[in-house]
Coordinates of C-alpha atoms in Angstrom, one line a residue:
M1 CA 24.1 11.9 -11.5
K2 CA 20.3 11.6 -11.3
L3 CA 18.0 8.6 -11.3
L4 CA 14.2 8.5 -11.6
V5 CA 12.4 5.5 -10.1
V6 CA 8.8 5.1 -11.5
N7 CA 5.8 2.8 -11.0
L8 CA 6.0 3.0 -7.2
H9 CA 2.7 2.7 -5.4
S10 CA 2.5 3.4 -1.7
S11 CA 4.5 3.0 1.5
R12 CA 1.3 2.2 3.3
N13 CA 1.9 -1.2 1.7
A14 CA 4.8 -2.7 3.8
G15 CA 6.0 -4.8 0.9
D16 CA 6.1 -1.8 -1.5
D17 CA 7.8 0.2 1.2
L18 CA 10.5 -2.3 1.7
L19 CA 11.1 -2.7 -2.0
T20 CA 11.4 1.0 -2.3
T21 CA 13.9 1.1 0.5
V22 CA 16.0 -1.7 -1.0
T23 CA 15.9 -0.1 -4.5
V24 CA 17.1 3.2 -3.2
Q25 CA 19.9 1.6 -1.1
Q26 CA 21.2 -0.5 -4.1
L27 CA 21.0 2.4 -6.5
Q28 CA 22.8 4.7 -4.2
Q29 CA 25.6 2.2 -3.5
S30 CA 26.0 1.3 -7.2
F31 CA 25.8 4.9 -8.5
N32 CA 27.9 6.6 -5.8
N33 CA 25.1 8.3 -3.9
A34 CA 23.3 9.7 -7.0
E35 CA 20.3 11.9 -6.6
I36 CA 17.2 9.6 -6.7
I37 CA 13.7 10.9 -7.4
L38 CA 10.7 8.7 -6.6
S39 CA 7.6 8.9 -8.7
M40 CA 4.7 7.4 -6.6
N41 CA 1.0 6.9 -6.7
D42 CA 0.9 7.9 -3.0
P43 CA 3.9 10.2 -2.6
S44 CA 2.9 11.5 0.9
S45 CA 3.2 8.0 2.3
Y46 CA 7.0 7.9 1.9
C47 CA 9.1 8.9 4.9
G48 CA 12.6 8.7 3.5
P49 CA 14.8 11.7 2.6
E50 CA 14.5 11.2 -1.2
T51 CA 12.4 13.6 -3.2
T52 CA 9.0 12.3 -4.2
V53 CA 6.7 13.4 -7.0
G54 CA 3.2 12.3 -8.0
S55 CA 3.0 9.7 -10.8
F56 CA 0.9 9.7 -13.9
M57 CA -1.8 8.0 -11.9
T58 CA -2.1 11.0 -9.5
W59 CA -3.0 13.1 -12.5
L60 CA -6.0 10.9 -13.2
R61 CA -7.7 10.5 -9.9
K62 CA -7.7 10.9 -6.1
Q63 CA -6.7 7.9 -4.1
D64 CA -10.3 7.1 -3.1
D65 CA -11.7 7.2 -6.6
A66 CA -12.5 4.0 -8.5
L67 CA -11.2 4.0 -12.1
S68 CA -13.9 4.6 -14.6
M69 CA -14.5 5.4 -18.3
R70 CA -14.1 9.1 -17.4
H71 CA -10.5 8.4 -16.2
L72 CA -9.8 6.7 -19.5
L73 CA -10.8 9.9 -21.4
V74 CA -8.5 11.9 -19.0
F75 CA -5.7 9.4 -19.7
L76 CA -6.1 9.8 -23.4
W77 CA -5.7 13.6 -23.0
I78 CA -2.6 13.0 -20.9
L79 CA -1.2 10.8 -23.7
F80 CA -1.7 13.6 -26.2
E81 CA -0.3 16.3 -24.0
T82 CA 2.8 14.5 -22.8
M83 CA 3.7 13.1 -26.2
V84 CA 3.5 16.6 -27.7
V85 CA 5.7 18.0 -24.9
A86 CA 8.2 15.2 -25.3
L87 CA 8.4 15.8 -29.1
L88 CA 9.0 19.5 -28.5
Y89 CA 11.5 18.7 -25.7
R90 CA 13.6 16.9 -28.3
L91 CA 13.5 19.9 -30.6
F92 CA 13.7 22.8 -28.1
G93 CA 14.8 21.4 -24.7
M94 CA 13.4 22.3 -21.4
S95 CA 11.5 25.3 -22.7
A96 CA 8.9 22.8 -24.0
L97 CA 7.7 22.3 -20.4
K98 CA 5.9 25.7 -20.6
L99 CA 3.2 23.9 -22.7
A100 CA 2.5 21.3 -20.1
H101 CA -0.2 21.7 -17.5
P102 CA 1.4 23.4 -14.4
T103 CA 0.7 20.3 -12.2
H104 CA 2.4 18.1 -14.7
R105 CA 5.6 19.9 -15.2
T106 CA 7.5 18.5 -12.1
L107 CA 7.3 14.9 -13.2
L108 CA 8.0 15.7 -16.8
K109 CA 11.0 17.8 -15.8
H110 CA 12.4 14.8 -13.8
Y111 CA 12.0 12.6 -16.8
F112 CA 13.8 15.0 -19.1
S113 CA 16.6 15.9 -16.6
T114 CA 17.4 12.3 -15.3
D115 CA 20.2 10.2 -16.6
L116 CA 18.3 6.9 -16.5
V117 CA 14.8 5.6 -15.5
V118 CA 14.3 2.6 -13.3
S119 CA 10.9 0.9 -13.1
A120 CA 10.1 -0.3 -9.6
A121 CA 10.0 -3.9 -8.3
G122 CA 6.6 -5.5 -7.8
N123 CA 3.7 -6.5 -10.0
F124 CA 1.9 -3.9 -12.1
L125 CA 2.0 -5.3 -15.6
Y126 CA -1.1 -7.5 -15.5
T127 CA -4.6 -7.7 -16.8
S128 CA -7.1 -5.9 -14.7
G129 CA -10.3 -3.8 -15.0
R130 CA -12.8 -3.7 -17.9
V131 CA -10.4 -2.0 -20.3
G132 CA -7.0 -2.4 -18.7
L133 CA -6.5 1.2 -17.6
P134 CA -4.1 0.4 -14.7
F135 CA -1.9 -1.6 -17.2
M136 CA -2.0 1.3 -19.7
I137 CA -0.8 3.7 -17.1
A138 CA 2.0 1.4 -15.9
I139 CA 3.2 0.6 -19.4
Y140 CA 3.1 4.3 -20.5
T141 CA 5.1 5.2 -17.4
M142 CA 7.8 3.0 -18.8
F143 CA 7.3 4.1 -22.5
F144 CA 7.7 7.7 -21.6
A145 CA 11.4 7.0 -20.7
F146 CA 11.9 6.3 -24.4
L147 CA 10.1 9.5 -25.4
A148 CA 12.4 11.4 -23.1
K149 CA 15.4 9.6 -24.7
K150 CA 16.5 7.9 -21.4
P151 CA 17.7 4.3 -20.9
L152 CA 15.2 2.2 -19.0
Y153 CA 15.8 -0.6 -16.5
T154 CA 13.5 -2.6 -14.3
M155 CA 13.9 -3.9 -10.8
P156 CA 12.8 -7.5 -10.3
H157 CA 9.0 -7.7 -11.0
T158 CA 6.3 -10.1 -12.0
I159 CA 4.8 -9.9 -15.5
G160 CA 1.2 -11.0 -16.0
P161 CA -1.2 -12.6 -16.1
L162 CA -1.6 -11.0 -19.5
N163 CA -5.0 -12.0 -20.9
R164 CA -5.2 -9.5 -23.8
K165 CA -3.3 -9.7 -27.0
W166 CA -2.6 -5.9 -27.0
E167 CA -1.1 -6.1 -23.5
Q168 CA 1.2 -8.9 -24.6
F169 CA 2.3 -6.9 -27.6
L170 CA 3.1 -3.8 -25.5
V171 CA 5.1 -5.8 -22.9
K172 CA 7.1 -7.4 -25.8
W173 CA 7.7 -4.0 -27.4
I174 CA 8.8 -2.5 -24.1
A175 CA 11.0 -5.4 -23.0
K176 CA 12.8 -5.6 -26.3
R177 CA 13.9 -2.0 -25.8
T178 CA 14.6 -2.0 -22.0
E179 CA 18.3 -2.3 -21.2
I180 CA 17.7 -5.0 -18.7
T181 CA 14.3 -6.4 -17.5
F182 CA 14.7 -8.2 -14.2
V183 CA 11.9 -10.6 -13.3
R184 CA 11.5 -12.3 -10.0
D185 CA 10.0 -15.6 -11.0
M186 CA 10.4 -18.2 -13.8
I187 CA 6.7 -17.8 -14.8
S188 CA 7.5 -14.2 -15.9
F189 CA 10.8 -15.4 -17.4
D190 CA 9.0 -18.0 -19.5
E191 CA 6.4 -15.4 -20.6
L192 CA 9.1 -13.1 -22.0
K193 CA 10.6 -16.1 -23.8
R194 CA 7.2 -17.0 -25.2
L195 CA 6.7 -13.5 -26.4
G196 CA 10.0 -13.6 -28.3
V197 CA 12.0 -11.1 -26.3
P198 CA 15.7 -11.6 -27.0
P199 CA 17.2 -13.6 -24.0
T200 CA 20.0 -11.0 -23.6
R201 CA 17.3 -8.5 -22.5
Y202 CA 16.0 -10.2 -19.4
R203 CA 17.2 -12.0 -16.3
A204 CA 15.5 -13.9 -13.4
V205 CA 16.6 -13.1 -9.9
P206 CA 14.9 -13.5 -6.5
D207 CA 12.5 -10.9 -5.1
L208 CA 14.4 -7.8 -4.0
A209 CA 12.9 -8.0 -0.5
F210 CA 15.2 -10.9 0.3
A211 CA 18.1 -8.5 0.2
Y212 CA 16.7 -6.5 3.2
P213 CA 18.8 -7.1 6.4
H214 CA 17.4 -8.5 9.6
C215 CA 15.6 -6.0 11.8
D216 CA 16.2 -5.1 15.4
P217 CA 14.5 -7.8 17.5
E218 CA 13.5 -5.2 20.1
L219 CA 11.1 -3.6 17.6
G220 CA 9.1 -6.8 17.3
R221 CA 9.3 -7.6 20.9
K222 CA 7.8 -4.2 21.9
L223 CA 5.0 -4.5 19.3
L224 CA 4.0 -7.9 20.4
S225 CA 4.2 -7.0 24.1
A226 CA 1.9 -4.0 23.5
H227 CA -0.7 -6.6 22.2
G228 CA -0.5 -9.0 25.0
I229 CA 2.3 -11.3 23.7
S230 CA 5.0 -11.1 26.4
E231 CA 8.7 -12.0 26.0
S232 CA 8.2 -15.0 28.4
E233 CA 5.4 -16.4 26.2
T234 CA 5.9 -20.2 25.9
A235 CA 2.9 -21.0 23.6
P236 CA 3.6 -21.4 19.9
L237 CA 2.8 -18.3 17.9
L238 CA 1.1 -18.1 14.5
G239 CA 1.2 -14.9 12.5
I240 CA -1.5 -14.2 9.8
T241 CA -2.0 -11.6 7.1
M242 CA -5.3 -11.3 5.4
M243 CA -6.4 -9.6 2.2
N244 CA -9.7 -8.0 1.1
W245 CA -9.3 -9.6 -2.3
G246 CA -13.1 -9.7 -3.0
E247 CA -13.2 -5.9 -2.9
Q248 CA -10.2 -5.5 -5.2
T249 CA -11.4 -8.1 -7.6
P250 CA -15.2 -8.2 -8.0
S251 CA -15.0 -11.4 -10.0
F252 CA -13.6 -13.2 -6.9
K253 CA -16.6 -14.7 -5.1
N254 CA -14.7 -16.8 -2.6
Q255 CA -13.9 -14.1 0.0
S256 CA -16.2 -15.5 2.7
V257 CA -15.0 -19.1 2.2
Y258 CA -11.4 -17.9 2.3
E259 CA -12.0 -16.0 5.6
T260 CA -13.9 -19.0 7.1
A261 CA -11.0 -21.3 6.2
V262 CA -8.6 -18.9 8.1
V263 CA -11.0 -18.9 11.1
Q264 CA -11.0 -22.7 11.1
A265 CA -7.2 -22.7 11.0
I266 CA -7.0 -20.3 13.9
K267 CA -9.3 -22.5 16.0
M268 CA -7.4 -25.6 15.2
F269 CA -4.1 -24.0 16.1
V270 CA -5.3 -22.7 19.4
E271 CA -7.1 -25.9 20.4
Q272 CA -4.7 -28.5 19.1
Y273 CA -1.4 -26.8 19.8
K274 CA -2.4 -24.5 22.7
G275 CA -1.1 -21.7 20.6
K276 CA -1.6 -17.9 20.2
V277 CA -2.5 -16.1 17.0
I278 CA -1.7 -12.6 15.8
L279 CA -3.5 -11.0 12.9
F280 CA -1.2 -8.5 11.3
S281 CA -2.0 -5.9 8.6
Q282 CA 0.7 -5.9 5.9
V283 CA -1.1 -3.2 3.9
R284 CA -3.1 -0.3 5.4
G285 CA -4.2 1.6 2.3
P286 CA -4.2 4.0 0.7
T287 CA -7.7 2.9 -0.4
Y288 CA -10.4 0.9 1.5
E289 CA -10.1 -2.0 -0.9
E290 CA -6.3 -2.3 -0.2
D291 CA -6.6 -2.1 3.6
D292 CA -5.9 -5.6 5.1
R293 CA -7.5 -4.6 8.4
V294 CA -11.0 -4.8 6.8
S295 CA -10.7 -8.6 6.3
A296 CA -8.7 -9.1 9.5
R297 CA -11.5 -7.5 11.5
R298 CA -14.1 -9.8 10.1
V299 CA -11.9 -12.9 10.9
F300 CA -11.2 -11.5 14.4
K301 CA -14.9 -11.1 15.0
Q302 CA -15.5 -14.8 14.3
V303 CA -13.0 -16.0 16.9
Q304 CA -14.3 -14.1 19.9
D305 CA -14.6 -17.3 21.8
F306 CA -10.8 -17.5 21.6
K307 CA -10.1 -13.8 22.2
N308 CA -7.6 -14.4 25.0
D309 CA -5.5 -16.3 22.5
V310 CA -6.0 -14.1 19.4
A311 CA -4.7 -10.6 18.9
I312 CA -5.2 -8.1 16.1
I313 CA -2.7 -5.3 15.3
E314 CA -4.6 -2.4 13.7
K315 CA -2.4 0.6 14.4
D316 CA 0.0 2.0 11.9
V317 CA 3.4 0.3 12.3
T318 CA 6.6 0.5 10.4
T319 CA 7.9 -2.0 8.0
D320 CA 10.8 -2.9 10.3
E321 CA 8.4 -3.4 13.2
L322 CA 6.4 -5.9 11.2
K323 CA 9.4 -7.8 9.9
S324 CA 10.9 -8.0 13.3
A325 CA 7.6 -9.2 14.9
Y326 CA 7.3 -11.9 12.2
S327 CA 10.6 -13.3 13.3
F328 CA 9.1 -14.3 16.7
M329 CA 6.4 -16.5 15.0
D330 CA 6.7 -20.3 15.0
L331 CA 4.5 -20.5 11.8
F332 CA 3.0 -18.0 9.4
I333 CA 0.0 -17.9 7.2
G334 CA 0.4 -15.1 4.6
T335 CA -1.9 -13.9 1.9
R336 CA 0.3 -10.9 1.1
L337 CA 3.4 -12.0 -0.8
H338 CA 5.8 -9.9 1.0
S339 CA 4.5 -10.9 4.5
N340 CA 5.6 -14.4 3.5
I341 CA 8.9 -13.2 2.3
F342 CA 9.4 -11.2 5.5
A343 CA 8.7 -14.3 7.6
I344 CA 10.7 -16.8 5.5
S345 CA 13.7 -14.5 5.4
E346 CA 13.6 -14.6 9.2
G347 CA 13.6 -18.4 9.1
V348 CA 9.8 -18.8 9.8
P349 CA 8.0 -21.6 7.8
A350 CA 5.1 -20.1 6.0
L351 CA 1.8 -21.4 4.5
M352 CA 1.2 -19.0 1.5
I353 CA -2.2 -18.1 0.0
E354 CA -1.7 -16.8 -3.5
Y355 CA -4.1 -14.5 -5.2
R356 CA -1.9 -14.1 -8.3
Y357 CA 0.7 -16.6 -9.6
K358 CA 3.5 -14.3 -8.4
T359 CA 3.5 -16.0 -5.0
R360 CA 4.1 -19.5 -6.5
G361 CA 6.6 -18.1 -8.9
V362 CA 8.7 -16.3 -6.3
M363 CA 8.6 -19.3 -4.0
E364 CA 10.0 -21.6 -6.7
F365 CA 13.3 -19.9 -6.2
L366 CA 13.3 -21.4 -2.7
S367 CA 11.7 -24.7 -3.7
L368 CA 8.8 -23.8 -1.3
E369 CA 6.0 -23.8 -3.9
S370 CA 4.4 -26.9 -2.3
W371 CA 3.3 -24.7 0.6
V372 CA 1.2 -22.4 -1.6
I373 CA -2.6 -22.6 -1.7
D374 CA -4.6 -20.9 -4.4
I375 CA -7.1 -18.5 -2.8
H376 CA -9.6 -19.1 -5.7
E377 CA -9.7 -22.8 -4.9
V378 CA -9.5 -22.8 -1.1
Q379 CA -12.2 -24.7 0.8
H380 CA -13.2 -24.6 4.5
N381 CA -10.6 -27.1 5.9
D382 CA -7.8 -26.7 3.3
I383 CA -5.8 -24.2 5.3
S384 CA -6.2 -26.1 8.6
D385 CA -5.1 -29.4 7.0
K386 CA -2.1 -27.8 5.3
L387 CA -1.1 -25.9 8.5
E388 CA -1.1 -29.2 10.4
L389 CA 1.2 -30.7 7.8
L390 CA 3.5 -27.6 8.0
W391 CA 3.7 -28.0 11.8
V392 CA 4.8 -31.6 11.4
N393 CA 7.4 -30.6 8.9
K394 CA 8.4 -27.4 10.6
E395 CA 12.0 -28.3 11.4
H396 CA 12.6 -29.7 7.9
V397 CA 11.3 -26.6 6.2
Q398 CA 13.4 -24.4 8.5
K399 CA 16.5 -26.4 7.5
D400 CA 15.6 -25.9 3.8
I401 CA 15.2 -22.2 4.3
K402 CA 18.5 -21.9 6.2
T403 CA 20.3 -23.8 3.4
V404 CA 19.0 -21.8 0.4
M405 CA 18.8 -18.3 1.9
P406 CA 22.5 -17.2 1.6
K407 CA 22.4 -17.8 -2.2
I408 CA 19.0 -16.0 -2.5
I409 CA 20.3 -13.0 -0.6
R410 CA 23.5 -12.8 -2.7
S411 CA 21.5 -12.9 -5.9
A412 CA 18.9 -10.3 -4.8
S413 CA 21.7 -8.0 -3.6
Q414 CA 23.4 -7.7 -7.1
V415 CA 20.6 -6.0 -9.1
G416 CA 21.8 -2.4 -8.5
K417 CA 25.4 -3.4 -9.4
E418 CA 24.3 -5.1 -12.6
I419 CA 22.3 -2.0 -13.7
A420 CA 25.3 0.3 -13.0
K421 CA 27.6 -2.1 -14.9
N422 CA 25.3 -2.1 -17.9
Y423 CA 24.9 1.6 -17.8
E424 CA 28.6 2.2 -17.8
Q425 CA 29.1 -0.2 -20.7
R426 CA 26.5 1.5 -22.9
K427 CA 27.9 5.0 -22.5

């Protein structure tokens, strides 16, 4: 049996990497070690044994290209070409691939030869850009499963924000025809309900990352030791992940205020609690805009008076190293959603800075949404004040995490089995 997983981005993003790993694990276990093909925007970043192939996005641009109107014209040509090939495939089988561009044949062949298509976990169906080209590519990636006459499933993902009527229409059209749409937050669940998607077509489950097991503590211990945090350290530890949101979203004008607020929180933690701070990089590309080290370096530069108590980890590290290192923290401030999930799943209380509503939505499953701060509204002392409150309530929050986590893990671990069960029933 063969499965094609689509809408994967890059393993340079530790959250995406972990979601890919869990997806592969669950599908292999549920489909008796089926062959799994991964269609990725950054296929060279993946280190697992599975076969990777470039996505539709790789047909449009190189990784360092900004999407433009030229890319929209290229995408329209891709639509025409692939629709024609799909129609001819229905009539004449695999021989239709001869009409496709040579660099396009591999992905199309996998669509035509797979048994089912699974759209990845994450957040890619949302409004962005001047004309919504990233959304168009993501939705067409799913739509092409129907053109290839394959059943479509989705791993738990966030839908929205959807600010354009045509985007809402396409999500409704796709969701009504997807065998099961798994969403990871009740905001997305309510959006599908509002759009009129039949309730039998979608289910809400926790983020797939909660199903990932604990990592070897030695990995984190070595990483921290290499950056001046010894095993015998008695000072409380604060882990932080930043995000260069202003570069990714030109309409966001609060980047410097957000970074200053983090600087204030670092100074407060060091001075008031005699603590040490580690700036981690959850995402290291593939583009400059996505690289968390850019923002982390600016923050690090502003706390040089505390350089003996603040470390920055800039080198490439594995997802397991990051997750293991987070487990040694006493508190965490995370802008990247999955850095918060990594920390919380290790029992570490986290103060979460949301740049899209997916953070608040995912944390509602754990009743931790009160510890979420909107990056668009943050002011200079907001993070410091909230961090002090989290410190006071640390033991209570840890107890809440410990209580709810077994149920969250069980639910997140069932997705692959539910897909396999549904697939068998529809045959």
